[in-house]
Short mmCIF file of C-alpha atoms (C1' of nucleotides) in Angstrom, two decimals:
data_model
loop_
_atom_site.label_atom_id
_atom_site.label_comp_id
_atom_site.label_asym_id
_atom_site.label_seq_id
_atom_site.Cartn_x
_atom_site.Cartn_y
_atom_site.Cartn_z
CA MET Y 5 7.27 8.37 -36.04
CA ARG Y 6 6.04 11.89 -35.70
CA PRO Y 7 7.99 14.54 -33.84
CA SER Y 8 5.04 15.22 -31.55
CA THR Y 9 5.00 11.62 -30.37
CA LEU Y 10 7.57 12.08 -27.62
CA LEU Y 11 5.82 15.16 -26.34
CA LYS Y 12 2.53 13.31 -26.20
CA ARG Y 13 4.14 10.45 -24.29
CA GLN Y 14 5.43 12.87 -21.70
CA LYS Y 15 2.05 14.51 -21.43
CA ILE Y 16 0.41 11.17 -20.77
CA ILE Y 17 3.01 10.24 -18.17
CA ALA Y 18 2.70 13.60 -16.47
CA ALA Y 19 -1.07 13.24 -16.25
CA ALA Y 20 -0.82 9.63 -15.07
CA THR Y 21 1.78 10.54 -12.46
CA GLN Y 22 -0.35 13.29 -11.06
CA LEU Y 23 -3.46 11.11 -10.87
CA PHE Y 24 -1.69 7.99 -9.58
CA PHE Y 25 -0.04 10.03 -6.85
CA LYS Y 26 -3.20 11.80 -5.88
CA GLN Y 27 -5.67 8.92 -5.95
CA GLY Y 28 -3.63 5.77 -6.19
CA TYR Y 29 -3.03 3.45 -9.11
CA PRO Y 30 -6.07 1.15 -9.03
CA GLU Y 31 -8.32 4.10 -8.24
CA THR Y 32 -7.31 5.91 -11.42
CA SER Y 33 -9.12 4.94 -14.59
CA LEU Y 34 -7.68 5.26 -18.04
CA ASP Y 35 -10.51 7.57 -18.96
CA GLN Y 36 -9.42 9.95 -16.23
CA ILE Y 37 -5.91 10.05 -17.63
CA ILE Y 38 -7.27 10.80 -21.08
CA GLU Y 39 -9.52 13.48 -19.70
CA GLN Y 40 -6.51 15.14 -18.11
CA CYS Y 41 -4.09 15.09 -21.02
CA GLY Y 42 -6.39 14.86 -24.02
CA GLY Y 43 -6.19 12.30 -26.76
CA SER Y 44 -7.69 8.89 -27.14
CA LYS Y 45 -7.47 5.63 -25.28
CA GLN Y 46 -6.09 4.00 -28.37
CA THR Y 47 -3.00 6.19 -28.28
CA LEU Y 48 -2.44 5.24 -24.73
CA TYR Y 49 -2.48 1.55 -25.63
CA ARG Y 50 -0.27 2.16 -28.61
CA TYR Y 51 2.43 3.71 -26.44
CA PHE Y 52 2.26 1.65 -23.28
CA GLY Y 53 0.56 -1.63 -24.08
CA ASP Y 54 -1.64 -1.67 -21.03
CA LYS Y 55 -2.29 0.08 -17.77
CA LYS Y 56 0.65 -1.50 -16.00
CA GLY Y 57 2.90 -0.25 -18.77
CA ILE Y 58 1.98 3.29 -17.82
CA LEU Y 59 2.73 2.61 -14.17
CA ASN Y 60 6.13 1.17 -15.04
CA GLU Y 61 6.98 4.32 -16.92
CA VAL Y 62 5.71 6.53 -14.11
CA ILE Y 63 7.88 4.74 -11.57
CA THR Y 64 10.88 4.67 -13.88
CA GLN Y 65 10.76 8.38 -14.57
CA GLY Y 66 9.85 9.13 -10.96
CA THR Y 67 12.92 7.41 -9.57
CA GLU Y 68 15.08 8.90 -12.28
CA GLU Y 69 13.91 12.38 -11.43
CA MET Y 70 14.50 11.82 -7.74
CA LYS Y 71 18.03 10.66 -8.34
CA SER Y 72 18.75 13.77 -10.32
CA VAL Y 73 17.30 15.99 -7.61
CA PHE Y 74 19.17 14.30 -4.79
CA GLN Y 75 22.61 15.64 -5.51
CA PHE Y 76 24.99 15.06 -2.66
CA GLN Y 77 28.13 17.12 -3.08
CA ASN Y 78 31.19 15.40 -1.77
CA ASP Y 79 33.51 18.28 -1.04
CA SER Y 80 36.49 17.29 1.05
CA ASP Y 81 37.08 20.86 2.20
CA ILE Y 82 33.89 20.77 4.21
CA PRO Y 83 34.06 19.08 7.63
CA LEU Y 84 32.66 15.58 7.89
CA THR Y 85 29.95 16.47 10.38
CA LYS Y 86 28.67 19.25 8.23
CA GLN Y 87 28.57 17.08 5.15
CA LEU Y 88 26.70 14.36 6.99
CA ASN Y 89 24.26 16.89 8.40
CA GLU Y 90 23.54 18.10 4.92
CA PHE Y 91 23.15 14.59 3.62
CA GLY Y 92 20.86 13.71 6.51
CA TYR Y 93 18.67 16.70 5.94
CA LEU Y 94 18.39 15.96 2.25
CA TYR Y 95 17.57 12.34 3.00
CA ILE Y 96 14.79 13.16 5.46
CA LYS Y 97 13.41 15.79 3.15
CA THR Y 98 13.38 13.41 0.23
CA LEU Y 99 11.81 10.61 2.25
CA CYS Y 100 9.01 12.86 3.40
CA SER Y 101 8.39 14.36 -0.02
CA PRO Y 102 5.04 13.55 -1.59
CA GLN Y 103 6.98 12.38 -4.62
CA LEU Y 104 8.70 9.51 -2.81
CA LEU Y 105 5.91 8.75 -0.37
CA ASN Y 106 3.40 8.32 -3.14
CA MET Y 107 5.72 6.08 -5.10
CA TYR Y 108 6.31 4.00 -2.00
CA ARG Y 109 2.62 3.62 -1.38
CA ILE Y 110 1.92 2.59 -4.92
CA VAL Y 111 4.80 0.16 -5.15
CA ILE Y 112 3.98 -1.41 -1.80
CA THR Y 113 0.40 -1.86 -2.89
CA GLU Y 114 1.40 -3.36 -6.22
CA SER Y 115 4.25 -5.45 -4.85
CA ARG Y 116 1.84 -8.29 -4.19
CA ARG Y 117 1.09 -8.59 -7.89
CA ASP Y 118 4.32 -7.29 -9.37
CA GLN Y 119 7.44 -8.25 -7.51
CA GLU Y 120 9.59 -7.02 -10.38
CA LEU Y 121 8.33 -3.49 -9.97
CA ALA Y 122 9.11 -3.64 -6.27
CA GLU Y 123 12.67 -4.76 -6.87
CA PHE Y 124 13.17 -2.17 -9.54
CA PHE Y 125 11.96 0.60 -7.28
CA LEU Y 126 14.02 -0.69 -4.36
CA SER Y 127 17.22 -0.64 -6.37
CA ARG Y 128 16.62 2.76 -7.96
CA GLY Y 129 15.21 4.39 -4.85
CA PRO Y 130 16.16 3.36 -1.32
CA GLN Y 131 19.25 1.38 -2.26
CA HIS Y 132 20.54 4.28 -4.29
CA PHE Y 133 20.67 6.45 -1.18
CA HIS Y 134 22.32 3.65 0.72
CA HIS Y 135 24.89 3.28 -2.00
CA LEU Y 136 25.68 6.99 -2.09
CA LEU Y 137 26.20 7.13 1.65
CA THR Y 138 28.26 3.95 1.71
CA GLU Y 139 30.64 5.32 -0.91
CA PHE Y 140 31.01 8.54 0.99
CA LEU Y 141 31.66 6.83 4.32
CA LEU Y 142 34.15 4.50 2.70
CA GLN Y 143 36.05 7.44 1.32
CA GLN Y 144 36.07 9.21 4.65
CA ALA Y 145 37.28 6.06 6.34
CA GLU Y 146 40.11 5.70 3.87
CA GLN Y 147 41.14 9.26 4.60
CA GLY Y 148 41.20 8.43 8.29
CA LYS Y 149 38.43 10.83 9.15
CA LEU Y 150 36.17 8.09 10.40
CA HIS Y 151 36.69 4.74 12.07
CA ILE Y 152 34.41 2.10 10.70
CA ASN Y 153 34.98 -1.45 9.60
CA ASN Y 154 31.92 -1.89 7.49
CA ALA Y 155 30.83 1.12 5.51
CA SER Y 156 27.65 -0.50 4.25
CA LEU Y 157 26.53 -1.45 7.74
CA ALA Y 158 27.43 2.00 9.00
CA ALA Y 159 25.33 3.53 6.24
CA THR Y 160 22.39 1.33 7.20
CA ARG Y 161 22.70 2.56 10.75
CA LEU Y 162 22.86 6.22 9.92
CA LEU Y 163 19.94 5.93 7.54
CA GLY Y 164 17.95 4.10 10.19
CA LEU Y 165 18.67 6.85 12.70
CA LEU Y 166 17.74 9.50 10.18
CA ARG Y 167 14.46 7.88 9.30
CA GLY Y 168 13.46 7.61 12.93
CA ASP Y 169 9.69 7.68 13.16
CA PHE Y 170 9.20 10.12 10.34
CA PHE Y 171 9.00 7.65 7.58
CA GLN Y 172 6.55 5.24 9.18
CA GLN Y 173 4.32 8.08 10.16
CA ALA Y 174 4.47 9.90 6.86
CA MET Y 175 3.71 6.63 5.14
CA LEU Y 176 0.48 6.41 7.10
CA GLY Y 177 -0.57 9.90 6.16
CA MET Y 178 0.62 11.78 9.22
CA PRO Y 179 1.92 15.29 8.56
CA SER Y 180 5.56 15.64 7.59
CA PRO Y 181 8.00 17.45 9.86
CA SER Y 182 8.89 21.07 9.27
CA GLU Y 183 12.16 22.13 7.69
CA GLN Y 184 13.48 23.05 11.10
CA GLU Y 185 12.61 19.68 12.56
CA MET Y 186 14.29 17.98 9.64
CA HIS Y 187 17.48 19.95 10.16
CA LYS Y 188 17.45 19.35 13.88
CA SER Y 189 16.70 15.66 13.59
CA ALA Y 190 19.43 15.23 11.02
CA GLN Y 191 21.97 16.91 13.27
CA GLN Y 192 20.98 14.83 16.27
CA ALA Y 193 21.07 11.61 14.31
CA VAL Y 194 24.47 12.40 12.84
CA LYS Y 195 25.84 13.29 16.24
CA PHE Y 196 24.56 10.09 17.73
CA PHE Y 197 25.94 8.13 14.79
CA LEU Y 198 29.41 9.61 15.07
CA GLN Y 199 29.55 8.92 18.78
CA GLY Y 200 28.60 5.32 18.19
CA CYS Y 201 31.20 5.05 15.45
CA SER Y 202 34.03 6.25 17.62
CA ILE Y 203 34.16 2.82 19.19
CA ALA Y 204 31.87 0.44 17.40
CA ASP Y 205 32.61 -2.54 15.18
CA MET C 22 -28.96 -13.14 20.23
CA ARG C 23 -28.04 -16.76 19.64
CA PRO C 24 -25.05 -18.36 21.32
CA SER C 25 -23.60 -19.32 17.95
CA THR C 26 -23.48 -15.70 16.85
CA LEU C 27 -20.13 -14.89 18.40
CA LEU C 28 -18.61 -18.01 16.95
CA LYS C 29 -19.88 -17.10 13.52
CA ARG C 30 -18.46 -13.61 13.85
CA GLN C 31 -15.07 -15.02 14.63
CA LYS C 32 -15.29 -17.42 11.72
CA ILE C 33 -16.03 -14.57 9.36
CA ILE C 34 -13.18 -12.49 10.73
CA ALA C 35 -10.79 -15.40 10.52
CA ALA C 36 -11.71 -16.02 6.90
CA ALA C 37 -11.52 -12.33 6.03
CA THR C 38 -8.16 -11.97 7.76
CA GLN C 39 -6.71 -14.86 5.85
CA LEU C 40 -7.98 -13.60 2.51
CA PHE C 41 -7.14 -9.94 3.11
CA PHE C 42 -3.61 -10.87 4.13
CA LYS C 43 -3.12 -13.20 1.22
CA GLN C 44 -4.66 -11.15 -1.58
CA GLY C 45 -5.16 -7.68 -0.22
CA TYR C 46 -8.31 -5.91 0.84
CA PRO C 47 -9.69 -4.56 -2.43
CA GLU C 48 -8.78 -7.79 -4.19
CA THR C 49 -10.94 -9.85 -1.87
CA SER C 50 -14.63 -10.03 -2.68
CA LEU C 51 -17.34 -10.62 -0.15
CA ASP C 52 -18.32 -13.74 -2.03
CA GLN C 53 -14.86 -15.16 -1.45
CA ILE C 54 -15.18 -14.59 2.27
CA ILE C 55 -18.55 -16.33 2.29
CA GLU C 56 -17.16 -19.19 0.27
CA GLN C 57 -14.40 -19.64 2.84
CA CYS C 58 -16.45 -19.50 6.02
CA GLY C 59 -19.89 -20.49 4.86
CA GLY C 60 -23.05 -18.56 5.47
CA SER C 61 -24.73 -15.83 3.54
CA LYS C 62 -23.85 -12.34 2.50
CA GLN C 63 -26.77 -11.04 4.49
CA THR C 64 -25.26 -12.29 7.74
CA LEU C 65 -22.07 -10.53 6.90
CA TYR C 66 -23.88 -7.25 6.46
CA ARG C 67 -25.87 -7.84 9.60
CA TYR C 68 -22.71 -8.14 11.67
CA PHE C 69 -20.41 -5.62 10.08
CA GLY C 70 -22.52 -3.13 8.17
CA ASP C 71 -20.31 -3.07 5.11
CA LYS C 72 -16.99 -4.25 3.76
CA LYS C 73 -14.99 -1.63 5.58
CA GLY C 74 -16.60 -2.76 8.82
CA ILE C 75 -15.00 -6.15 8.32
CA LEU C 76 -11.62 -4.58 7.68
CA ASN C 77 -11.87 -2.49 10.83
CA GLU C 78 -12.53 -5.60 12.85
CA VAL C 79 -9.69 -7.47 11.17
CA ILE C 80 -7.23 -4.70 11.99
CA THR C 81 -8.56 -4.27 15.51
CA GLN C 82 -8.23 -7.94 16.33
CA GLY C 83 -4.93 -8.16 14.47
CA THR C 84 -3.27 -5.42 16.50
CA GLU C 85 -4.81 -6.79 19.68
CA GLU C 86 -3.39 -10.20 19.00
CA MET C 87 0.03 -8.78 18.21
CA LYS C 88 0.12 -6.86 21.45
CA SER C 89 -0.67 -10.00 23.38
CA VAL C 90 2.06 -11.92 21.58
CA PHE C 91 4.69 -9.24 22.06
CA GLN C 92 5.32 -9.74 25.75
CA PHE C 93 8.43 -7.98 26.91
CA GLN C 94 9.45 -9.13 30.36
CA ASN C 95 11.04 -6.43 32.42
CA ASP C 96 13.10 -8.38 34.89
CA SER C 97 15.57 -6.19 36.74
CA ASP C 98 17.76 -9.17 37.60
CA ILE C 99 18.72 -9.55 33.98
CA PRO C 100 21.47 -7.23 32.69
CA LEU C 101 20.39 -4.26 30.62
CA THR C 102 22.19 -5.34 27.47
CA LYS C 103 20.62 -8.76 27.55
CA GLN C 104 17.15 -7.33 28.02
CA LEU C 105 17.61 -4.91 25.16
CA ASN C 106 18.94 -7.68 22.96
CA GLU C 107 15.87 -9.72 23.67
CA PHE C 108 13.61 -6.76 23.04
CA GLY C 109 15.41 -5.99 19.81
CA TYR C 110 15.11 -9.52 18.55
CA LEU C 111 11.42 -9.63 19.36
CA TYR C 112 10.92 -6.30 17.65
CA ILE C 113 12.64 -7.33 14.44
CA LYS C 114 10.85 -10.65 14.45
CA THR C 115 7.50 -9.00 14.90
CA LEU C 116 8.18 -6.39 12.22
CA CYS C 117 9.10 -9.05 9.71
CA SER C 118 6.18 -11.32 10.56
CA PRO C 119 3.61 -11.77 7.81
CA GLN C 120 1.01 -10.74 10.36
CA LEU C 121 2.36 -7.23 10.80
CA LEU C 122 3.66 -6.79 7.26
CA ASN C 123 0.29 -7.60 5.77
CA MET C 124 -1.48 -5.26 8.12
CA TYR C 125 0.97 -2.51 7.25
CA ARG C 126 0.43 -3.03 3.55
CA ILE C 127 -3.31 -2.96 3.87
CA VAL C 128 -3.39 0.06 6.14
CA ILE C 129 -0.94 2.00 3.98
CA THR C 130 -3.05 1.24 0.94
CA GLU C 131 -6.26 2.25 2.67
CA SER C 132 -4.78 5.26 4.45
CA ARG C 133 -5.60 7.40 1.45
CA ARG C 134 -9.29 6.76 1.91
CA ASP C 135 -9.44 6.12 5.63
CA GLN C 136 -7.15 8.24 7.72
CA GLU C 137 -8.86 7.10 10.89
CA LEU C 138 -7.86 3.51 10.27
CA ALA C 139 -4.27 4.59 9.74
CA GLU C 140 -4.16 6.48 13.00
CA PHE C 141 -5.81 3.65 14.85
CA PHE C 142 -3.28 1.17 13.54
CA LEU C 143 -0.38 3.52 14.22
CA SER C 144 -1.36 3.94 17.85
CA ARG C 145 -2.05 0.26 18.48
CA GLY C 146 0.88 -1.03 16.48
CA PRO C 147 4.11 0.92 15.99
CA GLN C 148 3.53 3.43 18.76
CA HIS C 149 2.78 0.64 21.18
CA PHE C 150 6.29 -0.74 20.72
CA HIS C 151 7.73 2.72 21.06
CA HIS C 152 5.81 3.23 24.26
CA LEU C 153 6.95 -0.06 25.75
CA LEU C 154 10.58 0.70 25.03
CA THR C 155 10.34 4.26 26.29
CA GLU C 156 8.93 3.09 29.60
CA PHE C 157 11.67 0.55 29.96
CA LEU C 158 14.44 2.99 29.13
CA LEU C 159 13.01 5.54 31.52
CA GLN C 160 13.02 3.00 34.29
CA GLN C 161 16.58 2.01 33.56
CA ALA C 162 17.63 5.64 33.51
CA GLU C 163 16.01 6.26 36.87
CA GLN C 164 17.93 3.34 38.27
CA GLY C 165 21.12 4.88 36.97
CA LYS C 166 21.83 2.04 34.58
CA LEU C 167 21.62 4.25 31.54
CA HIS C 168 22.39 7.88 30.82
CA ILE C 169 19.79 9.47 28.64
CA ASN C 170 17.97 12.76 28.80
CA ASN C 171 15.07 11.93 26.60
CA ALA C 172 13.76 8.39 26.83
CA SER C 173 11.29 8.79 23.99
CA LEU C 174 13.95 10.08 21.64
CA ALA C 175 16.30 7.32 22.72
CA ALA C 176 13.60 4.76 21.99
CA THR C 177 13.10 6.22 18.53
CA ARG C 178 16.81 5.86 17.89
CA LEU C 179 17.06 2.29 19.03
CA LEU C 180 13.99 1.30 17.07
CA GLY C 181 15.42 3.00 13.99
CA LEU C 182 18.68 1.12 14.40
CA LEU C 183 16.82 -2.14 14.89
CA ARG C 184 14.69 -1.71 11.81
CA GLY C 185 17.68 -1.02 9.66
CA ASP C 186 16.92 -2.06 6.11
CA PHE C 187 14.83 -5.04 7.07
CA PHE C 188 11.56 -3.33 7.29
CA GLN C 189 11.71 -1.41 4.05
CA GLN C 190 12.78 -4.50 2.21
CA ALA C 191 10.26 -6.82 3.80
CA MET C 192 7.58 -4.28 3.02
CA LEU C 193 8.45 -4.57 -0.64
CA GLY C 194 8.26 -8.33 -0.63
CA MET C 195 11.92 -9.17 -0.16
CA PRO C 196 12.61 -12.26 1.96
CA SER C 197 12.79 -11.79 5.71
CA PRO C 198 16.05 -12.38 7.56
CA SER C 199 16.72 -15.66 9.31
CA GLU C 200 16.43 -16.06 13.06
CA GLN C 201 20.21 -15.89 13.34
CA GLU C 202 20.39 -12.67 11.39
CA MET C 203 17.69 -11.19 13.56
CA HIS C 204 19.58 -12.06 16.72
CA LYS C 205 22.84 -10.78 15.36
CA SER C 206 21.37 -7.56 14.03
CA ALA C 207 19.61 -6.91 17.30
CA GLN C 208 22.82 -7.36 19.23
CA GLN C 209 24.78 -5.08 16.93
CA ALA C 210 22.12 -2.41 17.02
CA VAL C 211 21.89 -2.52 20.80
CA LYS C 212 25.65 -2.31 21.12
CA PHE C 213 25.81 0.66 18.82
CA PHE C 214 22.94 2.29 20.66
CA LEU C 215 24.53 1.91 24.08
CA GLN C 216 27.80 3.33 22.84
CA GLY C 217 26.00 6.34 21.45
CA CYS C 218 24.11 6.77 24.71
CA SER C 219 27.20 6.82 26.84
CA ILE C 220 27.79 10.40 25.75
CA ALA C 221 24.85 11.63 23.75
CA ASP C 222 22.22 14.24 24.50
"C1'" DG R 21 -2.47 17.27 -53.99
"C1'" DA R 22 -2.40 12.26 -53.11
"C1'" DC R 23 -1.09 8.87 -49.96
"C1'" DT R 24 0.06 6.96 -45.55
"C1'" DT R 25 -0.11 6.66 -40.88
"C1'" DA R 26 -0.85 8.31 -36.30
"C1'" DT R 27 -4.45 10.02 -33.65
"C1'" DC R 28 -9.17 10.94 -32.18
"C1'" DG R 29 -13.93 10.18 -30.46
"C1'" DT R 30 -17.26 7.30 -29.40
"C1'" DA R 31 -19.46 3.33 -28.60
"C1'" DC R 32 -19.26 -1.30 -27.11
"C1'" DT R 33 -18.04 -5.85 -24.67
"C1'" DG R 34 -17.19 -8.64 -20.99
"C1'" DT R 35 -16.46 -8.88 -16.37
"C1'" DC R 36 -16.31 -8.02 -11.62
"C1'" DC R 37 -18.18 -6.59 -7.37
"C1'" DG R 38 -20.59 -4.11 -3.42
"C1'" DG R 39 -24.81 -4.03 -1.86
"C1'" DT R 40 -29.98 -5.37 -1.80
"C1'" DA R 41 -34.28 -8.23 -2.13
"C1'" DC R 42 -36.69 -12.05 -1.00
"C1'" DG R 43 -38.51 -16.57 -0.29
"C1'" DG R 44 -37.39 -20.41 2.30
"C1'" DT R 45 -35.31 -22.82 6.47
"C1'" DA R 46 -33.33 -23.78 10.85
"C1'" DC R 47 -33.14 -22.41 15.58
"C1'" DG R 48 -34.53 -20.82 20.20
"C1'" DT R 49 -38.19 -19.41 23.06
"C1'" DT R 50 -42.67 -19.63 25.43
"C1'" DA E 16 -46.74 -26.84 19.03
"C1'" DA E 17 -46.60 -22.14 17.61
"C1'" DC E 18 -44.32 -18.07 17.00
"C1'" DG E 19 -40.57 -14.85 16.03
"C1'" DT E 20 -36.09 -14.18 14.73
"C1'" DA E 21 -31.67 -15.19 12.83
"C1'" DC E 22 -29.74 -17.32 8.95
"C1'" DC E 23 -29.21 -19.33 4.22
"C1'" DG E 24 -29.10 -19.40 -0.95
"C1'" DT E 25 -29.77 -17.37 -4.94
"C1'" DA E 26 -30.77 -14.07 -7.92
"C1'" DC E 27 -30.50 -9.45 -9.07
"C1'" DC E 28 -29.20 -4.25 -9.56
"C1'" DG E 29 -26.29 -0.59 -10.72
"C1'" DG E 30 -22.05 1.04 -11.66
"C1'" DA E 31 -17.25 0.96 -12.73
"C1'" DC E 32 -13.61 -0.13 -15.64
"C1'" DA E 33 -9.84 -2.48 -18.69
"C1'" DG E 34 -9.49 -3.34 -23.10
"C1'" DT E 35 -11.36 -3.51 -28.23
"C1'" DA E 36 -13.53 -1.96 -32.66
"C1'" DC E 37 -14.09 1.24 -36.04
"C1'" DG E 38 -15.07 5.05 -38.75
"C1'" DA E 39 -13.58 9.90 -39.04
"C1'" DT E 40 -9.87 13.23 -39.02
"C1'" DA E 41 -5.66 15.33 -38.74
"C1'" DA E 42 -0.54 15.41 -39.49
"C1'" DG E 43 3.37 14.35 -41.95
"C1'" DT E 44 5.58 12.66 -46.47
"C1'" DC E 45 6.33 12.31 -51.48
#
DNA sequence: GACTTATCGTACTGTCCGGTACGGTACGTT
DNA sequence: AACGTACCGTACCGGACAGTACGATAAGTC
């Protein structure tokens, strides 16, 4: 294997990602990818087998990158509300990012043909956020800072409140909220969540 | 115009709906629709202009039908909690129905090309539910049965709680919850919502 | 420098599909 | 019965595109 191989792979994936996100997966031809990143169709088949192989790699790297960007600092010196506000803002911002929205659209479209891809994306994407929040809530509960019986269910609720209408609307191409709206919505959702928690379950 | 024309139109739409929902819109050829409902391609073009014309009609009739199915009885003799539970159950059930899920998938997929369709669907589908709930909450608030400042925001919150993870997962092809789970989830969400409302805003 | 192997460019194949053309046929009207 | 119109069936057009074939060329290895 040549040393340039890995670089070429990344170039192909970068080009494919950009085109898939911009136009959609079925709407992007292999020739367009080649045109964007140079090289020959043969190379593309050598590395990825077929078109779906490219998509798998795009989704894999896309989710990986998102996970690395979404860094939620769990610092016990910071008050609970503030930490949740920050988490909420990050969550809304991530959900409304073109990166995630485009992946959602593609995976939803392909889920009819490729259930495996859908499950993969679900576990690496949405369920990852759920997992992070559940762990955090669990920890807070153990420290007595929060009264919940079921951390996973509580996480589902907070995430649902955070999503609100944004996600559905963004998914259908409506404009994303501003940074200010995201902050405000996150704060309101967290407040509402904590009030509900003070008694619930 | 012949009397059989309307019948034929409906037959075409029924066939197209079934195929679009089962296979997706781009994956369904006009020949397949003809094969299913009989007739000639020419007729199809006579009635609908082009393929997208058929889709528009499918979505229009689909949302119309859903609105007529989703009948929320506002009976002031019934306690608030019970009414909200019923609403919540209906909402979850509708969201997880193949009818709505398939429309969502198609519209999301097409929203890249046809923003108008997306907005049409959004207003007739999701926003219709939001509107119904907002009106109801407003009425309850005016009667002093509920303390909220912003009925629309409150509706967004309850709907978010009701959706929980179900919608995202169903959208990606995961199995829908059972009737029991729907009932239970609706009750829990409503309970949590009402607790949050007792102080919030 | 000789050899190997990855890559390139281009052309090609097979297929699918939206949309059109057109001759024939049933239907409804007068 | 005669006429016009809607409808049917089939064939066709043009274009797009995944995937393949293959000879030419560059890059790395010895």
